[in-house]
PDB file of C-alpha atoms in Angstrom:
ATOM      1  CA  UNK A   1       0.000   0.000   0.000  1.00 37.00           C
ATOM      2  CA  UNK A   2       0.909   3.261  -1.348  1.00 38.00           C
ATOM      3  CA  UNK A   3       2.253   5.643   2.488  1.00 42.00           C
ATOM      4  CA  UNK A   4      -0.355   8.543   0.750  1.00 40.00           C
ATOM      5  CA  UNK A   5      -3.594   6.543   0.766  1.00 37.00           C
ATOM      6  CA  UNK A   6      -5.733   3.481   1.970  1.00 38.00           C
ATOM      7  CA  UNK A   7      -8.414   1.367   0.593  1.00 37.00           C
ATOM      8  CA  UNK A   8     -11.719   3.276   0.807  1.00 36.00           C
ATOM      9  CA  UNK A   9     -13.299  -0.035   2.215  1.00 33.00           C
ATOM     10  CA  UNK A  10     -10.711   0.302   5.332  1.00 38.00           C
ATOM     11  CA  UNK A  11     -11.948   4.477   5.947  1.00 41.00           C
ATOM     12  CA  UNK A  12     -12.497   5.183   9.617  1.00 44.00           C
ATOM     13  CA  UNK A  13     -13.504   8.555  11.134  1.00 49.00           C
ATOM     14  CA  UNK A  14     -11.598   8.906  14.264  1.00 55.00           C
ATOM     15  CA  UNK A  15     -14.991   8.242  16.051  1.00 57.00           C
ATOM     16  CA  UNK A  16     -14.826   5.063  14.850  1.00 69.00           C
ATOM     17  CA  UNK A  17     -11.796   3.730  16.153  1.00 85.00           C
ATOM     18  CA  UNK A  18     -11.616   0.865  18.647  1.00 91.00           C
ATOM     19  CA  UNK A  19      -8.815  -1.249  20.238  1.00 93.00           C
ATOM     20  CA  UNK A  20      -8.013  -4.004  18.582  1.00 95.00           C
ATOM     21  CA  UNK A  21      -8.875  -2.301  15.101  1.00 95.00           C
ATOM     22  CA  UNK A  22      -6.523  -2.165  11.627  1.00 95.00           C
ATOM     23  CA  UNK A  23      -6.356   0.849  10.007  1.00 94.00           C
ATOM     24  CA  UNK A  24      -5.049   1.701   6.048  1.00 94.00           C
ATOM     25  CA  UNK A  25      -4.807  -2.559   5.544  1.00 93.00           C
ATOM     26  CA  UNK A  26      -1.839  -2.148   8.124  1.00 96.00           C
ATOM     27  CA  UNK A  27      -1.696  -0.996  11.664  1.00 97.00           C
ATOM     28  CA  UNK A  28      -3.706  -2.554  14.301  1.00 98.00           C
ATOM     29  CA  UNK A  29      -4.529  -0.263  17.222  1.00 98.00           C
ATOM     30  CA  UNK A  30      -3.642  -1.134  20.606  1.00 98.00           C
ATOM     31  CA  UNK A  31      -4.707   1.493  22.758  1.00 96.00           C
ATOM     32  CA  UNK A  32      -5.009   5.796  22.882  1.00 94.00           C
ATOM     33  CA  UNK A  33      -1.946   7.836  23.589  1.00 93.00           C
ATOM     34  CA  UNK A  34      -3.775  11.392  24.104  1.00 88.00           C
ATOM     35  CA  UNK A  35      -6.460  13.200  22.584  1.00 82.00           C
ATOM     36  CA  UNK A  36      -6.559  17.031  22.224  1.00 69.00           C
ATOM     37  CA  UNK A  37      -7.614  19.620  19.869  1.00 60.00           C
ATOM     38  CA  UNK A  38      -4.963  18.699  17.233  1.00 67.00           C
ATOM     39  CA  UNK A  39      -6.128  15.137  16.894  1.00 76.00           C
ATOM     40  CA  UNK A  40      -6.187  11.731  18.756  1.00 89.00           C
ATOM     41  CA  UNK A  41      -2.747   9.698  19.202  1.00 93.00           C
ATOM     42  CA  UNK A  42      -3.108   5.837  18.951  1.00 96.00           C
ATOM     43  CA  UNK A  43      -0.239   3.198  19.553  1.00 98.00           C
ATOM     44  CA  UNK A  44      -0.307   1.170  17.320  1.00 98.00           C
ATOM     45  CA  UNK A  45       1.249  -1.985  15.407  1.00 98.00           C
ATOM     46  CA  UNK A  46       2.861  -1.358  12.057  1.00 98.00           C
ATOM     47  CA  UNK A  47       2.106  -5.212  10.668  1.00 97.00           C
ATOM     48  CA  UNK A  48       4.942  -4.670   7.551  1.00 96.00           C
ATOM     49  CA  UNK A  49       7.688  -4.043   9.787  1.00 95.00           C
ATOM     50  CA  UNK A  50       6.711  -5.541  12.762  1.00 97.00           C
ATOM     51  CA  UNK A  51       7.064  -2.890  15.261  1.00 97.00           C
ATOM     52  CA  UNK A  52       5.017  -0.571  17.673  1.00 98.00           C
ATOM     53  CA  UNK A  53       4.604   3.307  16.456  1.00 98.00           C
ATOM     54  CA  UNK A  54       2.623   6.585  17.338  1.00 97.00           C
ATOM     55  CA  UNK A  55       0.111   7.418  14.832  1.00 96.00           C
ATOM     56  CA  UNK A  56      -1.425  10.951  15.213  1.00 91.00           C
ATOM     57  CA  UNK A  57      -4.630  11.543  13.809  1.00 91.00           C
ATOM     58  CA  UNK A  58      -5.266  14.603  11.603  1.00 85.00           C
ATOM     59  CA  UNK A  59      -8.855  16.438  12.514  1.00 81.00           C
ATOM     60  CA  UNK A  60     -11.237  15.655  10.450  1.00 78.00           C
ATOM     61  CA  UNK A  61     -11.494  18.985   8.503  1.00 70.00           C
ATOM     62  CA  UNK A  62      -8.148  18.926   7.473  1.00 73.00           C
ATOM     63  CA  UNK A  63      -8.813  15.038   5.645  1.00 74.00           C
ATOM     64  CA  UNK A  64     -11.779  16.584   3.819  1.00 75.00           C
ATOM     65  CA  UNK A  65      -9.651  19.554   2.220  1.00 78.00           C
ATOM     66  CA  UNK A  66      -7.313  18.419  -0.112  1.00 80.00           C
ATOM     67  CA  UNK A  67      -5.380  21.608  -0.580  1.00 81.00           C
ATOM     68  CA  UNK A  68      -4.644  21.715   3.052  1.00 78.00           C
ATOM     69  CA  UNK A  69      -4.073  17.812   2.796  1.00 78.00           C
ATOM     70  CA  UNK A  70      -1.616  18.437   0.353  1.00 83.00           C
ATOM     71  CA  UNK A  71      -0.182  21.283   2.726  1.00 80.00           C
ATOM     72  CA  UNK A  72       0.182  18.923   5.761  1.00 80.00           C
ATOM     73  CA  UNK A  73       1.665  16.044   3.322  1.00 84.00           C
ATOM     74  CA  UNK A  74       4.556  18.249   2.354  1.00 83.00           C
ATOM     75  CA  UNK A  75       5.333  19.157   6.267  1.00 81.00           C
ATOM     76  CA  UNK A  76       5.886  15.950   7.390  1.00 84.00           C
ATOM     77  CA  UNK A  77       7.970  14.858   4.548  1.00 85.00           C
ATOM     78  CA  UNK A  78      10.270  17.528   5.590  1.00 83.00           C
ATOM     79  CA  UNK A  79      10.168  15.924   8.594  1.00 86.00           C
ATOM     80  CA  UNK A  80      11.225  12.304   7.089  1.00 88.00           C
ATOM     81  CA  UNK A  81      14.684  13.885   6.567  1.00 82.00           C
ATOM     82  CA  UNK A  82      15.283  14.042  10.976  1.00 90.00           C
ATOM     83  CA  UNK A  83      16.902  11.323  11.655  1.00 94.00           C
ATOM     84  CA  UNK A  84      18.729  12.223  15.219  1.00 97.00           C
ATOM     85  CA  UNK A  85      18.490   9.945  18.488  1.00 97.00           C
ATOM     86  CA  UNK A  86      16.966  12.935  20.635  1.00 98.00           C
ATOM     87  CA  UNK A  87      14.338  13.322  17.517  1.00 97.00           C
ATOM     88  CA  UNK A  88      11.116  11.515  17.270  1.00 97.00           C
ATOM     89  CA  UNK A  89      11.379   9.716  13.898  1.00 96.00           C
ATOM     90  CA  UNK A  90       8.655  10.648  11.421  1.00 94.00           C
ATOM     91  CA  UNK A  91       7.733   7.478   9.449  1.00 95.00           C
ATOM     92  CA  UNK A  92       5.020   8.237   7.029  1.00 92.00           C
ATOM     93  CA  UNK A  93       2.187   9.950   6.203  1.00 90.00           C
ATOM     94  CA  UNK A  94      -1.010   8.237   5.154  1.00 91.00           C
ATOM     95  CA  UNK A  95      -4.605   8.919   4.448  1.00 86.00           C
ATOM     96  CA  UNK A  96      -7.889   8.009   2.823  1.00 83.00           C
ATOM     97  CA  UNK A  97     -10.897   9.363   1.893  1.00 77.00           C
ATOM     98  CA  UNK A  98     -12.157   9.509   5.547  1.00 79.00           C
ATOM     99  CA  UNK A  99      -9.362   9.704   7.842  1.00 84.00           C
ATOM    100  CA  UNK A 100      -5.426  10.195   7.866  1.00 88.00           C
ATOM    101  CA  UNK A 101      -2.880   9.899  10.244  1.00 89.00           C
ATOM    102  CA  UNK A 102       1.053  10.547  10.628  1.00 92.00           C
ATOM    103  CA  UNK A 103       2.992   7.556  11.865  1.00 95.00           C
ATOM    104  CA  UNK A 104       6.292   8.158  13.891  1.00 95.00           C
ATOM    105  CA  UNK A 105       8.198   6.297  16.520  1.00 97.00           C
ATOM    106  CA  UNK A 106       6.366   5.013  19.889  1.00 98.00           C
ATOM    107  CA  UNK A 107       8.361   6.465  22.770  1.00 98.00           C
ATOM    108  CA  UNK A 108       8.029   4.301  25.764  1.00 97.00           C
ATOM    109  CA  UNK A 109       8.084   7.003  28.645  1.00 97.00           C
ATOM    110  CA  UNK A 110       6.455  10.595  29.425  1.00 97.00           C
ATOM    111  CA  UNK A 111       6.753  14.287  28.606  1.00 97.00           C
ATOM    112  CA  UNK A 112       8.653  16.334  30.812  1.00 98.00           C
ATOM    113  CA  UNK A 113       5.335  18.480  31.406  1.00 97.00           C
ATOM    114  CA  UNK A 114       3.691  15.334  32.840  1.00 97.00           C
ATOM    115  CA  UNK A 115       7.042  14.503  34.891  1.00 98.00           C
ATOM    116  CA  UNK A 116       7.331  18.005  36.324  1.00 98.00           C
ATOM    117  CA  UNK A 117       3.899  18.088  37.488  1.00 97.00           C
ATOM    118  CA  UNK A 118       5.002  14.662  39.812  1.00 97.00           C
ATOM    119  CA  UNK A 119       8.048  16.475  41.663  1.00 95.00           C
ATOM    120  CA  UNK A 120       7.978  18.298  45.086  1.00 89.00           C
ATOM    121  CA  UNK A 121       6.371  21.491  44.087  1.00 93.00           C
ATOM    122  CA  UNK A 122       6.026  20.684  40.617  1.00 96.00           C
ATOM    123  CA  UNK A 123       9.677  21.896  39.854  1.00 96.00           C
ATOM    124  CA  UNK A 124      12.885  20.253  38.593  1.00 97.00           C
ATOM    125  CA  UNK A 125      16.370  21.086  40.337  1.00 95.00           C
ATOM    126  CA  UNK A 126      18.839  22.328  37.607  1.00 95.00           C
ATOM    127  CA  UNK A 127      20.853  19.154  37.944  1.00 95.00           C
ATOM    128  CA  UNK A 128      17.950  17.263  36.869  1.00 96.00           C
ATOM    129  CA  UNK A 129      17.462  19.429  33.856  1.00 97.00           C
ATOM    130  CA  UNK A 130      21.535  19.150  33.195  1.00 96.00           C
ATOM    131  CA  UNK A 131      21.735  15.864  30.648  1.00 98.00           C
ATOM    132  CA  UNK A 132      18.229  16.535  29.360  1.00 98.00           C
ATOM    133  CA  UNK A 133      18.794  20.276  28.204  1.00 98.00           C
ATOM    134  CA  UNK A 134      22.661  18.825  26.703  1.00 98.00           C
ATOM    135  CA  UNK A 135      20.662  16.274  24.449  1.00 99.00           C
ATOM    136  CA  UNK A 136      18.327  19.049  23.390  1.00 99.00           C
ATOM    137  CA  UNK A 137      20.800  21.715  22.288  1.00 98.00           C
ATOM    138  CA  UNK A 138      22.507  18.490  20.542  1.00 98.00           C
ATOM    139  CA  UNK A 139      18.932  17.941  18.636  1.00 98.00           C
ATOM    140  CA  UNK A 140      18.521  21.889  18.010  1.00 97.00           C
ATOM    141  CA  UNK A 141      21.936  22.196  16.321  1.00 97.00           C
ATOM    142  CA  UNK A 142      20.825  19.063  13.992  1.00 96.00           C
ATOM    143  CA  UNK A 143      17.645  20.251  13.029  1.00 93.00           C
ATOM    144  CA  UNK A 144      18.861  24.042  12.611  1.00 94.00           C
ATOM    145  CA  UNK A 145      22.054  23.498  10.929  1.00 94.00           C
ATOM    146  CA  UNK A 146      21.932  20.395   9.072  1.00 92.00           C
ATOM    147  CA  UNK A 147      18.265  19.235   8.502  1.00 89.00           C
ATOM    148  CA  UNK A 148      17.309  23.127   7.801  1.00 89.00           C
ATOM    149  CA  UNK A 149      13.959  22.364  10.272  1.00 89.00           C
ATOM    150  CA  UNK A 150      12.481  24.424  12.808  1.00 90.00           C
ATOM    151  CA  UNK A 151      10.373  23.236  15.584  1.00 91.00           C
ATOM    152  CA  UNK A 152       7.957  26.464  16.024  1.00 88.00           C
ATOM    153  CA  UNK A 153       6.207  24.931  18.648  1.00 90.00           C
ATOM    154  CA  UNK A 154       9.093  23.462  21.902  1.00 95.00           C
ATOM    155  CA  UNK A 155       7.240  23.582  24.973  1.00 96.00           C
ATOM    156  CA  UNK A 156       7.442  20.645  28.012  1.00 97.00           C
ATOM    157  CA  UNK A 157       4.766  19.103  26.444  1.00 94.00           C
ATOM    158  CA  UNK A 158       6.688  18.057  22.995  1.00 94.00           C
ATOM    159  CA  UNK A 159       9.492  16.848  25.199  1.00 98.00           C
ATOM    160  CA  UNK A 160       9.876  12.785  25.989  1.00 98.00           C
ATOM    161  CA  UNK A 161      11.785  11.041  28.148  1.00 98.00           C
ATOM    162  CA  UNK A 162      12.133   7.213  27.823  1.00 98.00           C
ATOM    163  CA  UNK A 163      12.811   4.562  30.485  1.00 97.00           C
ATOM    164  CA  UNK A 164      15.992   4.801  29.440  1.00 97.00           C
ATOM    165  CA  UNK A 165      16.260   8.348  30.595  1.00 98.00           C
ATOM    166  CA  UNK A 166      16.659   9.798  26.855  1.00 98.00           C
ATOM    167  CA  UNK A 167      15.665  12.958  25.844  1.00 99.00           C
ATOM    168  CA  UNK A 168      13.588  12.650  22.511  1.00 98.00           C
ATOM    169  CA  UNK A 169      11.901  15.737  20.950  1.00 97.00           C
ATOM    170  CA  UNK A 170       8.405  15.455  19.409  1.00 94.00           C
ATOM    171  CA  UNK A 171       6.390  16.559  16.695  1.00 88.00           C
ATOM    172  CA  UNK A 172       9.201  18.735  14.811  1.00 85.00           C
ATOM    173  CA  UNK A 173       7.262  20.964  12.699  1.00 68.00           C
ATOM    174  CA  UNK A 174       4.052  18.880  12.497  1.00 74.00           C
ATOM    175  CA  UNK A 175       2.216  20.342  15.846  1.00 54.00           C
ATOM    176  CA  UNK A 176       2.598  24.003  14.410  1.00 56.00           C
ATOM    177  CA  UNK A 177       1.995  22.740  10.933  1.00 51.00           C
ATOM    178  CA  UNK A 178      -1.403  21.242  12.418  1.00 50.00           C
ATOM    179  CA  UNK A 179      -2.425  24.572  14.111  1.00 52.00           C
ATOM    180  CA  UNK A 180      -1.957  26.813  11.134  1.00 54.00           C
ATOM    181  CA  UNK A 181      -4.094  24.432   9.172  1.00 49.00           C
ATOM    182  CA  UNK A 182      -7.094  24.719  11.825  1.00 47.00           C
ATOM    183  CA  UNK A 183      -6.420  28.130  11.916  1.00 47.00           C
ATOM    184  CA  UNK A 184      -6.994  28.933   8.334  1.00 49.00           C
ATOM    185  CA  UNK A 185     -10.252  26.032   7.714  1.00 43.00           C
ATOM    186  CA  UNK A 186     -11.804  27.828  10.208  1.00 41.00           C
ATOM    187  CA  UNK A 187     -11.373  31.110   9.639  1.00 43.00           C
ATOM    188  CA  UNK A 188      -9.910  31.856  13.142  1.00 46.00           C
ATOM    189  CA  UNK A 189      -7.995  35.124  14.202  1.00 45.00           C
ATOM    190  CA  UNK A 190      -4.395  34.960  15.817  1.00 47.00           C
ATOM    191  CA  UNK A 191      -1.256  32.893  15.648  1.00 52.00           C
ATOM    192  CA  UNK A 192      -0.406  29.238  15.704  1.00 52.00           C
ATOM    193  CA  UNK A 193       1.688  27.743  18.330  1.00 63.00           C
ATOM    194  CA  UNK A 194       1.442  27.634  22.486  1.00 87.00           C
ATOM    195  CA  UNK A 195       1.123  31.683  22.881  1.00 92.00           C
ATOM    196  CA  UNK A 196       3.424  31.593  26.056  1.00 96.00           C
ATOM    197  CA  UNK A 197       6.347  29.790  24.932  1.00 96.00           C
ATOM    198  CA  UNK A 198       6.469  31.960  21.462  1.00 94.00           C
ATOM    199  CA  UNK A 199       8.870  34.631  20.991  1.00 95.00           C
ATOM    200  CA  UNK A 200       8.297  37.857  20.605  1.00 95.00           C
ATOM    201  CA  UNK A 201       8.955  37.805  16.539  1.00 93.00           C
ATOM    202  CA  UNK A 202       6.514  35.105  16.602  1.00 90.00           C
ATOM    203  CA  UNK A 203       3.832  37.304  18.119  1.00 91.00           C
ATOM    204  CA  UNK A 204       4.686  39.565  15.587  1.00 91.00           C
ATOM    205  CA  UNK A 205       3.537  37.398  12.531  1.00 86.00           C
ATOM    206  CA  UNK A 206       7.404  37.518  11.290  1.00 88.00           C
ATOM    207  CA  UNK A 207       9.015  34.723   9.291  1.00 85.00           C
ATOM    208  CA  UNK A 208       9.455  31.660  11.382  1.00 85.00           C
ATOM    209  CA  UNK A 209      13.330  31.066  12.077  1.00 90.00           C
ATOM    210  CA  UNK A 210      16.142  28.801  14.750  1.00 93.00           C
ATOM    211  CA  UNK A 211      15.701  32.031  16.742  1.00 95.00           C
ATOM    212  CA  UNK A 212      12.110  31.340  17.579  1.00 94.00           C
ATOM    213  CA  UNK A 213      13.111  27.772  19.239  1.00 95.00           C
ATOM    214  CA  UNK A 214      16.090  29.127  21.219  1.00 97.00           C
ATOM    215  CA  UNK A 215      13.187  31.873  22.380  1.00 97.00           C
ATOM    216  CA  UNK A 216      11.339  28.640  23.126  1.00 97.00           C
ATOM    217  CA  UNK A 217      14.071  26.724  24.493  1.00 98.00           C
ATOM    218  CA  UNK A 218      14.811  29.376  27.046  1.00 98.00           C
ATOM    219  CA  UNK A 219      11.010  29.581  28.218  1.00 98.00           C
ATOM    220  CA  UNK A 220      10.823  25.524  28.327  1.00 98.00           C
ATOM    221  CA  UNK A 221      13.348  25.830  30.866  1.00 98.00           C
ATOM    222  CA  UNK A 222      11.960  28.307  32.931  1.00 98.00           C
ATOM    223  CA  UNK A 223       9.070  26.491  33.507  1.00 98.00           C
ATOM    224  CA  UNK A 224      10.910  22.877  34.335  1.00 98.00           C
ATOM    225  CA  UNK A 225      12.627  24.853  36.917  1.00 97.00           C
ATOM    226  CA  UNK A 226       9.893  27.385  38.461  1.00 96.00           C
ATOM    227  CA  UNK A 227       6.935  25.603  37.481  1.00 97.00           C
ATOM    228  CA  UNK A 228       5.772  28.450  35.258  1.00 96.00           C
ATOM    229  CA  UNK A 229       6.627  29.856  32.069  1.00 97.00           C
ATOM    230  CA  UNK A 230       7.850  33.432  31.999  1.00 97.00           C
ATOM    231  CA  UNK A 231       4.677  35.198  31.640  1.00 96.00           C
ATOM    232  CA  UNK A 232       1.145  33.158  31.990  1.00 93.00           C
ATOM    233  CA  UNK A 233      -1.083  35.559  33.354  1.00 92.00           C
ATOM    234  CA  UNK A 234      -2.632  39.100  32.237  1.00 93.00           C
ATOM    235  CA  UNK A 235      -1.410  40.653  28.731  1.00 95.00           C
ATOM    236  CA  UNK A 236       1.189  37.951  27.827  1.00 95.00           C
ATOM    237  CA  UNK A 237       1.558  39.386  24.543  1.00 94.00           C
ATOM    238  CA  UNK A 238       2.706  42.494  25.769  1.00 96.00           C
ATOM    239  CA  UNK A 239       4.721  40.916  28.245  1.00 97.00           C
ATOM    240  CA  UNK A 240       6.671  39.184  26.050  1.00 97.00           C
ATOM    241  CA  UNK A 241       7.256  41.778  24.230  1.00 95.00           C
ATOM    242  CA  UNK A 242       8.083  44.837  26.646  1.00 95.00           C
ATOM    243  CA  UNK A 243       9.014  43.327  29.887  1.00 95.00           C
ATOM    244  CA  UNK A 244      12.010  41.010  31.021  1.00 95.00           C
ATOM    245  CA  UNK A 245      10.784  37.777  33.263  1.00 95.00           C
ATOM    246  CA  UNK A 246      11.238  37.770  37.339  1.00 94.00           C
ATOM    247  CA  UNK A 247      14.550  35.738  38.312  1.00 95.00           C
ATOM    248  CA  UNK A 248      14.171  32.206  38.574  1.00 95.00           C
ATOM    249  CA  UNK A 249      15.406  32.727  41.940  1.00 93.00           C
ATOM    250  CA  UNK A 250      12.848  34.419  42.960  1.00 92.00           C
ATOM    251  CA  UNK A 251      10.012  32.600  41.699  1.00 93.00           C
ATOM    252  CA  UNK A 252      11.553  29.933  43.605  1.00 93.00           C
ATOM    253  CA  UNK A 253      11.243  31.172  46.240  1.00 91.00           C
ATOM    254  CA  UNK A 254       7.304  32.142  46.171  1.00 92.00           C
ATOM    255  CA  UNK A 255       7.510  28.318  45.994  1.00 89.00           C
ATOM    256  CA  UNK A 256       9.361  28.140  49.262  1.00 87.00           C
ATOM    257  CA  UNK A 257      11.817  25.657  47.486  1.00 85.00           C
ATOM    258  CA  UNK A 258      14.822  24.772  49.209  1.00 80.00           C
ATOM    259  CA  UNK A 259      17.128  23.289  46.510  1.00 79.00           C
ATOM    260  CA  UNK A 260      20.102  24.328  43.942  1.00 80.00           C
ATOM    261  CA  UNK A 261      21.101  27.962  43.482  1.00 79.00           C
ATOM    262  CA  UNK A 262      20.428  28.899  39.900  1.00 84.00           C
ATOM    263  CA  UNK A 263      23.065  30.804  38.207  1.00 76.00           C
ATOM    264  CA  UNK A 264      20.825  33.337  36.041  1.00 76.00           C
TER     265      UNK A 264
END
């Protein structure tokens, strides 16, 4: 079967999907990852190659428009070209009539979001972050200066770790790639991406560059280590764009957390 379509007999909505079901004459699910506004994310088994993989689920109004198919199609073979050990691999990209889906590695593990929210006061000490931020700088540097990729959308959230304790970066230009779609089929107002993780040039509309994930990078931290991103509450946007964040230190400290210094 052809990676850029399925046999109309096999077409699912993802309302129709059940554990235990095959999908495009190949992948049986095994059970849901997440759901949010982006899609659903299955695990599933590839039955060709005889392995486990993530298969995220395009919204529905994205399958029916073929122009913004086509759009969507192009991202993610951009994204076939990442092929880094702190990257999520992007396998293929398939569709039908009725539904359509991106498949990419199965991490085995959690985002740091989900892991930060488990430690005392829902912060990491900076020796925690110290491997972790190494193997994402190493993944940044690939994707900027060798791949040519941007992220456009690095927040906790699109971080995994394994069981092995790996760093592995998700969704590399799909998740933003997903959002401007939406965006434009439904006619919505205002910019793609998680508003307070985006840099200020971002906010602005301008051309999407490396600068915008180092922007990103910077505010991922932040939050691992404080529990909150720079600015969350009130005007972000102007925030962002006028004002310089509080210390680290000190938002530590509203926390009452007793724990490294942080060198800022």
């Amino acid at each position: 079967m052809s990676g850029e379509s399925a046999e109309k007999g096999l077409d699912a909505t993802t309302r129709d999907f059940a554990n235990g079901q095959k999908v495009f004459n190949r992948y049986t699910l095994i059970k849901t990852l997440g759901r949010g506004g982006m899609g659903v994310v299955w695990l599933a088994r590839d039955e060709e190659l005889e392995r486990n993989v993530a298969l995220k689920f395009l919204p529905e109004l994205i399958v029916h428009d073929r122009a913004v198919l086509g759009d969507m199609k192009r991202e993610t073979r951009r994204s076939l070209d990442l092929t880094h050990k702190n990257i999520v691999r992007i396998y293929d990209f398939v569709h039908s009539e009725q539904s359509g889906c991106i498949s990419m590695e199965y991490v085995d593990g959690d985002t740091l979001s989900n892991l930060r929210a488990d430690r005392p006061h829902k912060v990491f000490e900076p020796h925690d972050l110290k491997d972790w931020t190494s193997q994402l700088c190493d993944a940044l540097d690939y994707a900027h200066n060798h791949a040519r990729i941007i992220h456009r959308d690095l927040k906790p959230a699109n971080l995994m770790v394994n069981t092995r304790g790996d760093l592995k970066v998700s969704d590399f230009g799909i998740s933003r790639s997903l959002s401007d779609s939406v965006s434009m089929l439904t006619m919505e107002q205002g910019r793609s991406g998680t508003l307070v993780f985006m840099s200020p040039q971002q906010l602005d509309g301008e051309r999407g560059s490396h600068l915008d994930d180092i922007y990103s990078f910077g505010a991922t931290v932040y939050e691992l280590l404080t529990s909150k991103p720079p600015f969350s509450s009130g005007n972000v946007d102007r925030q962002i764009r006028e004002k310089i964040p509080p210390l680290m230190s000190a938002r530590r400290q509203e926390l009452e957390v007793e724990g490294e210094p942080i060198d800022e």
